[in-house]
JSON list of C-alpha atoms in Angstrom, two decimals:
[
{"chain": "A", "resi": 1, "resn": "UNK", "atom": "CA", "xyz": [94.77, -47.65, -66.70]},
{"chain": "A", "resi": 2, "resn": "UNK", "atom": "CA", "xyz": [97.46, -46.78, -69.23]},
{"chain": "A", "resi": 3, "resn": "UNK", "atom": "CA", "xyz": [97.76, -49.25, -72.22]},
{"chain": "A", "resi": 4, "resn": "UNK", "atom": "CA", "xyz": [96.20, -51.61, -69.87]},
{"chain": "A", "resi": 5, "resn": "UNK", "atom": "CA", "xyz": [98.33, -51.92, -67.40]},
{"chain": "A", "resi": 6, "resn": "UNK", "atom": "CA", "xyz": [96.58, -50.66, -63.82]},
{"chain": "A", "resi": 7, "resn": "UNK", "atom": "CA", "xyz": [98.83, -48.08, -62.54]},
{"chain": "A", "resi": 8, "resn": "UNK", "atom": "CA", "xyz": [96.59, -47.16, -59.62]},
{"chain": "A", "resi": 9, "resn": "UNK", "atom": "CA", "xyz": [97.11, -51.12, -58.31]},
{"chain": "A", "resi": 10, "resn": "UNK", "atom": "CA", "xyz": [100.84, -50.29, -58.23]},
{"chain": "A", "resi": 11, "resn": "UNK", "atom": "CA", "xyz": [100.09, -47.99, -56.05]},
{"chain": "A", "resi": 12, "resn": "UNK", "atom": "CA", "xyz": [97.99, -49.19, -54.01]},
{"chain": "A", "resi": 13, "resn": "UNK", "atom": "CA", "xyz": [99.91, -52.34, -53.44]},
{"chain": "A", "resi": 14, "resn": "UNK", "atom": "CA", "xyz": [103.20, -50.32, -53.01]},
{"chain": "A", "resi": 15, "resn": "UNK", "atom": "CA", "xyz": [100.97, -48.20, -50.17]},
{"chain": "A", "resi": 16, "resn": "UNK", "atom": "CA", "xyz": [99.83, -51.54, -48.85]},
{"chain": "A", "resi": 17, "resn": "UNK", "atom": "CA", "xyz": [102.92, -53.51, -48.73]},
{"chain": "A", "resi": 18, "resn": "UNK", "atom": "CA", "xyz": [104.93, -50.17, -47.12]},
{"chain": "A", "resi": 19, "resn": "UNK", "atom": "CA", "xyz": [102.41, -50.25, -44.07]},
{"chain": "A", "resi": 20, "resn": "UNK", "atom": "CA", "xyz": [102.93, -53.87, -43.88]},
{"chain": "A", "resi": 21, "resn": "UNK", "atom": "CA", "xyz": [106.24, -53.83, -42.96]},
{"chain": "A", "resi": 22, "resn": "UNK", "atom": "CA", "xyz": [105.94, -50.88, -40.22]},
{"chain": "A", "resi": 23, "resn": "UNK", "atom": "CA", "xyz": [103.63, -52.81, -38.76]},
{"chain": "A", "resi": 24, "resn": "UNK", "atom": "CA", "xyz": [104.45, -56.55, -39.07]},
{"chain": "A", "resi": 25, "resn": "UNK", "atom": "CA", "xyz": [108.68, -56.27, -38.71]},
{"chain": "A", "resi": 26, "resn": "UNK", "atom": "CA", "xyz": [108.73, -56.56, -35.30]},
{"chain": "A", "resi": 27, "resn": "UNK", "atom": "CA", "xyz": [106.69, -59.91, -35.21]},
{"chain": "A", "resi": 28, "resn": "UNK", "atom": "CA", "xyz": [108.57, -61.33, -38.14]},
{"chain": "A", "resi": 29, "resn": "UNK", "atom": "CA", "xyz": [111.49, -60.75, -36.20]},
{"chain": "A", "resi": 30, "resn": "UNK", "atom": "CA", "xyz": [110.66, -62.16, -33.33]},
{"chain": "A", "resi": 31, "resn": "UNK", "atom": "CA", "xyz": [109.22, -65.46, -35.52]},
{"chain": "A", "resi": 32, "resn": "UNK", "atom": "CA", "xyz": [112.64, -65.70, -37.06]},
{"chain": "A", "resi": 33, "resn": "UNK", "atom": "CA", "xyz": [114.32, -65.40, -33.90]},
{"chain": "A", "resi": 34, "resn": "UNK", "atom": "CA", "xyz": [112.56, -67.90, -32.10]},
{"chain": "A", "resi": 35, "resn": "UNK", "atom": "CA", "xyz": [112.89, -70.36, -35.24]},
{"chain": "A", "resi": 36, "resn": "UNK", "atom": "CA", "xyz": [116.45, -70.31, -35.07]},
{"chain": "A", "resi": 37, "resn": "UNK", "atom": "CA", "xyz": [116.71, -70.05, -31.44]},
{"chain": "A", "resi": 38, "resn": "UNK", "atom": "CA", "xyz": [119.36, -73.16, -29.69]},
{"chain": "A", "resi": 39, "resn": "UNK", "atom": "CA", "xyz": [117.75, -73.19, -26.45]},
{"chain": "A", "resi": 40, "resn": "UNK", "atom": "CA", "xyz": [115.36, -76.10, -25.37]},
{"chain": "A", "resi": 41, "resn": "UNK", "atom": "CA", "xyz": [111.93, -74.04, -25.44]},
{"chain": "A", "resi": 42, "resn": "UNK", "atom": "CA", "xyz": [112.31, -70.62, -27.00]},
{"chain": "A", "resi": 43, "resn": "UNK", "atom": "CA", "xyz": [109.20, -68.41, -27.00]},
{"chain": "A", "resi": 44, "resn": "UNK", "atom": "CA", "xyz": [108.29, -65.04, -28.29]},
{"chain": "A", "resi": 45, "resn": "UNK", "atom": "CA", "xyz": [108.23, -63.14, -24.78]},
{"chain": "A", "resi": 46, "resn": "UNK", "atom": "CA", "xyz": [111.92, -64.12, -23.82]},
{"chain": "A", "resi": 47, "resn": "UNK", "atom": "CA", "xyz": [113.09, -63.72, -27.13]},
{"chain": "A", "resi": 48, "resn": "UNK", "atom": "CA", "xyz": [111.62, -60.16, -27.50]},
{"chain": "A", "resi": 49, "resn": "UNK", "atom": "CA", "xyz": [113.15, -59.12, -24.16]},
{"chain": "A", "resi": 50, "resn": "UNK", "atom": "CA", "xyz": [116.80, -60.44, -24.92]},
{"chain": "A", "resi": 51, "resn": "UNK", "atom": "CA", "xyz": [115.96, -58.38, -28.31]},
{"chain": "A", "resi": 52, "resn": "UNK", "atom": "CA", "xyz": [115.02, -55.44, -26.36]},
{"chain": "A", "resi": 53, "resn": "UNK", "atom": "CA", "xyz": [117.98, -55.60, -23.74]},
{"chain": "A", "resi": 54, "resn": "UNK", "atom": "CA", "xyz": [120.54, -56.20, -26.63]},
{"chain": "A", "resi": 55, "resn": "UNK", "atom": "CA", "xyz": [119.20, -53.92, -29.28]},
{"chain": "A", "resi": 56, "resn": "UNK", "atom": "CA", "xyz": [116.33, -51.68, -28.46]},
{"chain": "A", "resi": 57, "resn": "UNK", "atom": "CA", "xyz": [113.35, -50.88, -30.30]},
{"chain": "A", "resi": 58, "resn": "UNK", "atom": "CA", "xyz": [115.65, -51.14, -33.25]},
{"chain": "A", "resi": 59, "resn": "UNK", "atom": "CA", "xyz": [116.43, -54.33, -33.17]},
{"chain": "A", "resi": 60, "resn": "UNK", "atom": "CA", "xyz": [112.58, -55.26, -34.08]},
{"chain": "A", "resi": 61, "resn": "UNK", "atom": "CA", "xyz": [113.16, -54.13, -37.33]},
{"chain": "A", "resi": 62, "resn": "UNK", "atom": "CA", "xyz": [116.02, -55.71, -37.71]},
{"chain": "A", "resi": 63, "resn": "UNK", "atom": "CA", "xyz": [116.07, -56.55, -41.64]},
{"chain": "A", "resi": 64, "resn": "UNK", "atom": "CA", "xyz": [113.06, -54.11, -42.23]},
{"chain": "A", "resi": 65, "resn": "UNK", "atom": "CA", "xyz": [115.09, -52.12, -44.01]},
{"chain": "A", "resi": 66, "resn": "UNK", "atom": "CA", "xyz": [115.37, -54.32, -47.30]},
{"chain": "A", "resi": 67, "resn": "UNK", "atom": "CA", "xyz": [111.53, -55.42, -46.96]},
{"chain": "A", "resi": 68, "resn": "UNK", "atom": "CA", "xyz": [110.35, -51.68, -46.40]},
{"chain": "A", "resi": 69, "resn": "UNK", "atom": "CA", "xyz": [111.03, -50.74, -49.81]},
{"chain": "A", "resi": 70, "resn": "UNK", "atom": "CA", "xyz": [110.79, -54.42, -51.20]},
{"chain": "A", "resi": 71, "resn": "UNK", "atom": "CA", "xyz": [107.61, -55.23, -49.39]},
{"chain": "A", "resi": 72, "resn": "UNK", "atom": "CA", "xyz": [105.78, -52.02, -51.30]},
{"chain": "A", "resi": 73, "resn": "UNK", "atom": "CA", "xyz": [107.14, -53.28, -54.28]},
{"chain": "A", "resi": 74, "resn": "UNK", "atom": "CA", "xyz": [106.26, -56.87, -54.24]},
{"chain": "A", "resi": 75, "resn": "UNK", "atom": "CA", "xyz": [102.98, -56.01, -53.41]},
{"chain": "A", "resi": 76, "resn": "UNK", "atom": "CA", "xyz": [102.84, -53.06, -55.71]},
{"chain": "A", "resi": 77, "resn": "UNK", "atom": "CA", "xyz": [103.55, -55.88, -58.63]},
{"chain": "A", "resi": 78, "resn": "UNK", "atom": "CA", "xyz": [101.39, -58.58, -57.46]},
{"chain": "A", "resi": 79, "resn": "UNK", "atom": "CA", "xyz": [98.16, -56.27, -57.24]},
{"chain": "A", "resi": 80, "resn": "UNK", "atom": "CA", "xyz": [99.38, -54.77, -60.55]},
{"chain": "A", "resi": 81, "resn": "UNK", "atom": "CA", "xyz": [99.67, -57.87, -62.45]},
{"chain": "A", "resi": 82, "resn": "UNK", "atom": "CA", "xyz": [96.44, -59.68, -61.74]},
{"chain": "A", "resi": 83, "resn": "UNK", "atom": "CA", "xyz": [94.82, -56.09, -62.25]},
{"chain": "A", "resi": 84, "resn": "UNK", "atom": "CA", "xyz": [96.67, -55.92, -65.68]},
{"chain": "A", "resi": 85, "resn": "UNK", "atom": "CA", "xyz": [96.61, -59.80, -66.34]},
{"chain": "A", "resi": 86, "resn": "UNK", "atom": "CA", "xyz": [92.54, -60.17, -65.88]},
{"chain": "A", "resi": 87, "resn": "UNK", "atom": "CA", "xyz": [91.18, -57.90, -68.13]},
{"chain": "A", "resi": 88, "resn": "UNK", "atom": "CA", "xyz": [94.28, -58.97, -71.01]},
{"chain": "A", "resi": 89, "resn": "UNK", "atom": "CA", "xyz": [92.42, -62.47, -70.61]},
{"chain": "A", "resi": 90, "resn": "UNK", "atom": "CA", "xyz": [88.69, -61.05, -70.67]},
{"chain": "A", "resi": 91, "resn": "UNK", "atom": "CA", "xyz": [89.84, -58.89, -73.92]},
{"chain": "A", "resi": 92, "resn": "UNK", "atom": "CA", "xyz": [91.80, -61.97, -75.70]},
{"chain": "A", "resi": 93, "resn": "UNK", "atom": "CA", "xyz": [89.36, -65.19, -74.61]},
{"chain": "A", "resi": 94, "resn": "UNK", "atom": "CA", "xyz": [85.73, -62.81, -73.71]},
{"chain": "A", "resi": 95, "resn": "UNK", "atom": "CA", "xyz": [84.43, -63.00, -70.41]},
{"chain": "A", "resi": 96, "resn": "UNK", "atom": "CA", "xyz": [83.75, -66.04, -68.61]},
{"chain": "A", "resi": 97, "resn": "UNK", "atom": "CA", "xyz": [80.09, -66.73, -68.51]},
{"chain": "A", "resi": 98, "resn": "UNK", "atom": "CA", "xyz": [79.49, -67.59, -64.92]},
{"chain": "A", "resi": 99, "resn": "UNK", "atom": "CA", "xyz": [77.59, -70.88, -66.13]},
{"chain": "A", "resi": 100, "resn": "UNK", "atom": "CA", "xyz": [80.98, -72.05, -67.32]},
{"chain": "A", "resi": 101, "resn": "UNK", "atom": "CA", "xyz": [82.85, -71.22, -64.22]},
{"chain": "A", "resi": 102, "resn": "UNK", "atom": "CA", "xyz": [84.55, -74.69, -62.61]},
{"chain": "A", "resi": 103, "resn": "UNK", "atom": "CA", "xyz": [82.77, -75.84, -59.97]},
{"chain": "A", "resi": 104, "resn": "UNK", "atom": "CA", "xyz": [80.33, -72.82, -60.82]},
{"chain": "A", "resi": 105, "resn": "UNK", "atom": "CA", "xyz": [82.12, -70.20, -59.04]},
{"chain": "A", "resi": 106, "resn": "UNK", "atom": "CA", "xyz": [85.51, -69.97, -60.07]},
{"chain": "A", "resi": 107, "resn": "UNK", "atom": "CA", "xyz": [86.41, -68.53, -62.78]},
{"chain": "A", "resi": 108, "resn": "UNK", "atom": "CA", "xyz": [89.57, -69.67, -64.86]},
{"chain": "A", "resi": 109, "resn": "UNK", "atom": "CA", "xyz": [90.65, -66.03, -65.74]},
{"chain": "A", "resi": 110, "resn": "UNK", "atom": "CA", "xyz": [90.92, -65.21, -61.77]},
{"chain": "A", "resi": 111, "resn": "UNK", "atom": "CA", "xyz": [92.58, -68.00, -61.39]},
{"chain": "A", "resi": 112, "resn": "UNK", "atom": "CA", "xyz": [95.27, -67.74, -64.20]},
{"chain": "A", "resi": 113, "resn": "UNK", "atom": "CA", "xyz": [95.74, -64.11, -63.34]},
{"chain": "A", "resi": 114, "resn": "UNK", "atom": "CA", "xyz": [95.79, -64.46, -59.47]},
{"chain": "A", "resi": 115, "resn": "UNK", "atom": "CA", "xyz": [99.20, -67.04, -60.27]},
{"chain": "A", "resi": 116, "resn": "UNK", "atom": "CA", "xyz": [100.27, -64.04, -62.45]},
{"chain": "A", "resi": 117, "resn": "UNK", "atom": "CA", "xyz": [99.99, -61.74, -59.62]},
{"chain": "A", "resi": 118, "resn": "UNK", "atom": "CA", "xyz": [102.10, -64.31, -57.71]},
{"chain": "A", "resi": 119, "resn": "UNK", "atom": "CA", "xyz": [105.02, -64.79, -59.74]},
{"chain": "A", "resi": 120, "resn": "UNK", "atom": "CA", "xyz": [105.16, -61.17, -60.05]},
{"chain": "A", "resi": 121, "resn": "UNK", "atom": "CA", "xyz": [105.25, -60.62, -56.34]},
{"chain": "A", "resi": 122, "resn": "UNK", "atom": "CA", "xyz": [107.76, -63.91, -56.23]},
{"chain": "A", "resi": 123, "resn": "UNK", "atom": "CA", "xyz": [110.18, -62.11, -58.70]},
{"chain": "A", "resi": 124, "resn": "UNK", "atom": "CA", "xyz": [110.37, -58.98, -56.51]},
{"chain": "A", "resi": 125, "resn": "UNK", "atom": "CA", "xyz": [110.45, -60.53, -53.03]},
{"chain": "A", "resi": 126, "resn": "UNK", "atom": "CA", "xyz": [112.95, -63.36, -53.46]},
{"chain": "A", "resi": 127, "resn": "UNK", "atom": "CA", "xyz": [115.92, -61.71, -52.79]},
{"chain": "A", "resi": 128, "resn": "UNK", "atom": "CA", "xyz": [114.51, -59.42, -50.51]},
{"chain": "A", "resi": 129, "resn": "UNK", "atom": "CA", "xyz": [113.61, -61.94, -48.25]},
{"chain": "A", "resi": 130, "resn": "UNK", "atom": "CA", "xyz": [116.73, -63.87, -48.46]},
{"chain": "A", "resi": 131, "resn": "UNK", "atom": "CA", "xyz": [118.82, -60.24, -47.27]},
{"chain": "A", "resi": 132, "resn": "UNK", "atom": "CA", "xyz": [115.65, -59.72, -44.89]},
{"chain": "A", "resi": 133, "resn": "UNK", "atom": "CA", "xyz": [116.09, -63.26, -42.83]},
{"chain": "A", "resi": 134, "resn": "UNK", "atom": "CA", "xyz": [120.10, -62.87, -42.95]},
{"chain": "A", "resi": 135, "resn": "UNK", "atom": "CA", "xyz": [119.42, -59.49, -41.56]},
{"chain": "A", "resi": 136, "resn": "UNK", "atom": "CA", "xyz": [117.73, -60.78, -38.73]},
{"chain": "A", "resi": 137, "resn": "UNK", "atom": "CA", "xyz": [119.80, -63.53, -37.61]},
{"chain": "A", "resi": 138, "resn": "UNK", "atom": "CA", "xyz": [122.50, -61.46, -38.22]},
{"chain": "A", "resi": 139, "resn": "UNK", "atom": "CA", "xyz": [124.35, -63.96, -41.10]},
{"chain": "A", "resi": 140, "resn": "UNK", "atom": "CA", "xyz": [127.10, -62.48, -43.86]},
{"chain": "A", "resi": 141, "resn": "UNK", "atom": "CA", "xyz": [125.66, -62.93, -47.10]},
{"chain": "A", "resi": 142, "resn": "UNK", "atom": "CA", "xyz": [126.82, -62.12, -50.58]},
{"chain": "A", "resi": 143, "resn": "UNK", "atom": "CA", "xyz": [124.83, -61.40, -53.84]},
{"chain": "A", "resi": 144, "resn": "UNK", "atom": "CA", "xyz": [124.71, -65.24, -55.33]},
{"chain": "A", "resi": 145, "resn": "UNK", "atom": "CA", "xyz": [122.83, -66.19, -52.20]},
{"chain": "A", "resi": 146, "resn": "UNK", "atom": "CA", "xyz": [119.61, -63.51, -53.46]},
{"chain": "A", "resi": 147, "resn": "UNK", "atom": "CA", "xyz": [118.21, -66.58, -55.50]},
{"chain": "A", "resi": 148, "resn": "UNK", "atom": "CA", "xyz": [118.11, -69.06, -52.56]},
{"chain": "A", "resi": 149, "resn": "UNK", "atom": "CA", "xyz": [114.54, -70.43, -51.90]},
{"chain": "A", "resi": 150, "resn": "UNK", "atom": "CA", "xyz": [113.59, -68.43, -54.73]},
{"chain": "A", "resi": 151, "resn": "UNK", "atom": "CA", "xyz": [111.70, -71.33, -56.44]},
{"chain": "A", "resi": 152, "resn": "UNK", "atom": "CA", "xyz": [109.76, -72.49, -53.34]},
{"chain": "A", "resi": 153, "resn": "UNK", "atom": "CA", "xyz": [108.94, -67.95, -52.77]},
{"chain": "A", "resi": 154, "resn": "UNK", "atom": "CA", "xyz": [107.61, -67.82, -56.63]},
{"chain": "A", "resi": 155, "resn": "UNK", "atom": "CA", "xyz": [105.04, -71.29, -56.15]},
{"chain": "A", "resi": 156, "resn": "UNK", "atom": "CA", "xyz": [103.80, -70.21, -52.48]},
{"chain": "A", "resi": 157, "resn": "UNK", "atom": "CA", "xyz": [102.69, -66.22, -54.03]},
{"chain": "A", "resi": 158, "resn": "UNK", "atom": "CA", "xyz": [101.71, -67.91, -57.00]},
{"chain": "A", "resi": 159, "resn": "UNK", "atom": "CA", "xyz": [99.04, -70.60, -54.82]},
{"chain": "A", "resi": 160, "resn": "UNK", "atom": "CA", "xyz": [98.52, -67.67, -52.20]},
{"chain": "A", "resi": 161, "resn": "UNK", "atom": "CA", "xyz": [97.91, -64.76, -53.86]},
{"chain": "A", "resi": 162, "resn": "UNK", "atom": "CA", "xyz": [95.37, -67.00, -56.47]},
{"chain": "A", "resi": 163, "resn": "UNK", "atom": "CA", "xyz": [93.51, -68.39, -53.84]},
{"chain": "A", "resi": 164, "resn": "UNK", "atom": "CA", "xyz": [93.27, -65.14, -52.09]},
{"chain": "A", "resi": 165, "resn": "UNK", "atom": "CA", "xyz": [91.59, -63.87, -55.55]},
{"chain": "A", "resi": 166, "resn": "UNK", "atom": "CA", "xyz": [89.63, -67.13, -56.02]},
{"chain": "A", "resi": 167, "resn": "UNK", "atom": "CA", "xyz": [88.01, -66.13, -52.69]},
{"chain": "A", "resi": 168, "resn": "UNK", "atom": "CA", "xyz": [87.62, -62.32, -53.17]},
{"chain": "A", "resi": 169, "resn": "UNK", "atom": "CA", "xyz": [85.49, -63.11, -56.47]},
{"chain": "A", "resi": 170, "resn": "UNK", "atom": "CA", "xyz": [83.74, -66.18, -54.81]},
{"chain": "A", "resi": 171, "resn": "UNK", "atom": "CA", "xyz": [82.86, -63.72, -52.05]},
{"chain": "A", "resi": 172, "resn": "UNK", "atom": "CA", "xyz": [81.56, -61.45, -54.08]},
{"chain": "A", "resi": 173, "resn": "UNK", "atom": "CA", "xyz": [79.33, -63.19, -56.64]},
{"chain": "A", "resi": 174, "resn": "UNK", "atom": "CA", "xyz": [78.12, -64.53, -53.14]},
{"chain": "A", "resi": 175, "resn": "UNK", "atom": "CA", "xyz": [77.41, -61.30, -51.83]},
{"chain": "A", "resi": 176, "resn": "UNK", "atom": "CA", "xyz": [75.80, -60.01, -55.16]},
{"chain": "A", "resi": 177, "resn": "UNK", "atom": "CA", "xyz": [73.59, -62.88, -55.12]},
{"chain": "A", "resi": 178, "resn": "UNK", "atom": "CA", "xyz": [72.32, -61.48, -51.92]},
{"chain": "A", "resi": 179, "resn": "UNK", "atom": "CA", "xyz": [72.53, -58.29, -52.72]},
{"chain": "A", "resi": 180, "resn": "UNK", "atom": "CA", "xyz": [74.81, -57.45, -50.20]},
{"chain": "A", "resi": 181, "resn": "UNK", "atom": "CA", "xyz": [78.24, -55.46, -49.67]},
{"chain": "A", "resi": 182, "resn": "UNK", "atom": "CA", "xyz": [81.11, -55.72, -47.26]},
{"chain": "A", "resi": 183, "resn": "UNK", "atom": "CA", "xyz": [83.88, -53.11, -46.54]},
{"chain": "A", "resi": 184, "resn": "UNK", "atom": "CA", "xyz": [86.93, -54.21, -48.60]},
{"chain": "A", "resi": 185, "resn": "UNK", "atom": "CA", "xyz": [89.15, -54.32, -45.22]},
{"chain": "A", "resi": 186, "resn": "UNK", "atom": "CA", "xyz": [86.84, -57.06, -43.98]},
{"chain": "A", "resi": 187, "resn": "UNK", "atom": "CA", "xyz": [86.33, -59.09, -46.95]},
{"chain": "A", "resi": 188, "resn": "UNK", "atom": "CA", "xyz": [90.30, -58.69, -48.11]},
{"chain": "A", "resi": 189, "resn": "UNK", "atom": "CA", "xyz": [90.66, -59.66, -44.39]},
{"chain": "A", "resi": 190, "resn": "UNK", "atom": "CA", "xyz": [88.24, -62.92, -44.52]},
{"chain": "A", "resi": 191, "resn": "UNK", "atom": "CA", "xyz": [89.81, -64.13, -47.43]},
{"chain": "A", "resi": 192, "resn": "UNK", "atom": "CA", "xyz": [93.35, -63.97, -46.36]},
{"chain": "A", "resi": 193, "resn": "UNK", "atom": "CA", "xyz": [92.24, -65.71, -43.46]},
{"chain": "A", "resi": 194, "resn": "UNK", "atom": "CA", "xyz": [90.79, -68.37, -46.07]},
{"chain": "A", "resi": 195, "resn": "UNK", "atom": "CA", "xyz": [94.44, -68.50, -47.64]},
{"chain": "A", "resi": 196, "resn": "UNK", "atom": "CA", "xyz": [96.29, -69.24, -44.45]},
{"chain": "A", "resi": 197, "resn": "UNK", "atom": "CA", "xyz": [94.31, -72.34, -43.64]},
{"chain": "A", "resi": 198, "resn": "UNK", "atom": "CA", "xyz": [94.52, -73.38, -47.20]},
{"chain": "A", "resi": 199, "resn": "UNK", "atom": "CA", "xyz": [98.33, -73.57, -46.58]}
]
């Protein structure tokens, strides 16, 4: 950490969100695809063979481009804030005692960092994802348009991104109680899981 801020959760989350795109474009293409298909009853197999004929394997990542270096650093910032955010809170207001947690398991500093963590990743990935989605239905766009939807981007990281903390700390006062452990790729996984139905 250098004057607090967590340098090694930039990195992470920039390693993270890098990998996410390799791996994820071609589905988010074919998602946006089929959401702005005109025919009766799109679905992903038709639309990722018309892709395929049309484009190639290129095609997939249609709009990838943009996210690839975006997507490491919107992650890179929302991992970096809430790791810089949390202890700034724990240092200015002390520790939470966990007998003042609400609902006695959340605590408010997760919570208030986790939205940090959110708007940080909202301020980075906004206009990416604008240029991303005109990239893939292949629509002109010019630089006023980065701040469409930017509003609705910052509140969904902010609720997603803190509930995804809420649940990593739940998870693990739960599994300290039991004296347990989990790989992090399993409980990161659970509790993303947790956010998506929350949605």
């Amino acid at each position: 950490m250098i004057n607090g801020i967590s340098i090694e959760s930039f990195i992470a989350g920039f390693a993270y969100g890098g990998t996410t795109v390799l791996v994820g474009q071609p589905l988010e293409t074919l998602k946006t695809l089929t959401q702005v298909s005109t025919t009766t009853s799109p679905n992903m197999l038709t639309t990722a063979k018309q892709l395929y004929s049309t484009s190639g394997i290129r095609g997939f990542y249609r709009g990838g481009t943009p996210l690839l270096l975006g997507g490491g650093l919107m992650r890179s910032a929302q991992f970096g804030f809430y790791q810089s955010v949390l202890p700034v809170l724990d240092d200015k207001f002390g520790k939470r005692d966990p007998q003042t947690y609400w609902l006695g398991c959340v605590n408010p500093h997760v919570v208030a960092a986790g939205w940090a963590g959110g708007i940080g990743r909202g301020l980075v990935e906004g206009p990416f994802e604008m240029v991303k989605v005109r990239r893939q239905i292949v629509s002109d766009w010019k630089f006023a348009d980065v701040t469409k939807g930017f509003g609705v981007t910052v509140f969904r990281n902010s609720f997603l991104f803190s509930s995804f903390v809420i649940y990593m700390d739940v998870l693990k006062q739960q599994l300290a109680r039991y004296d347990m452990t989990l790989s992090p790729f399993f409980t990161a996984g659970v509790c993303l899981d947790f956010c998506w139905v929350c949605v």
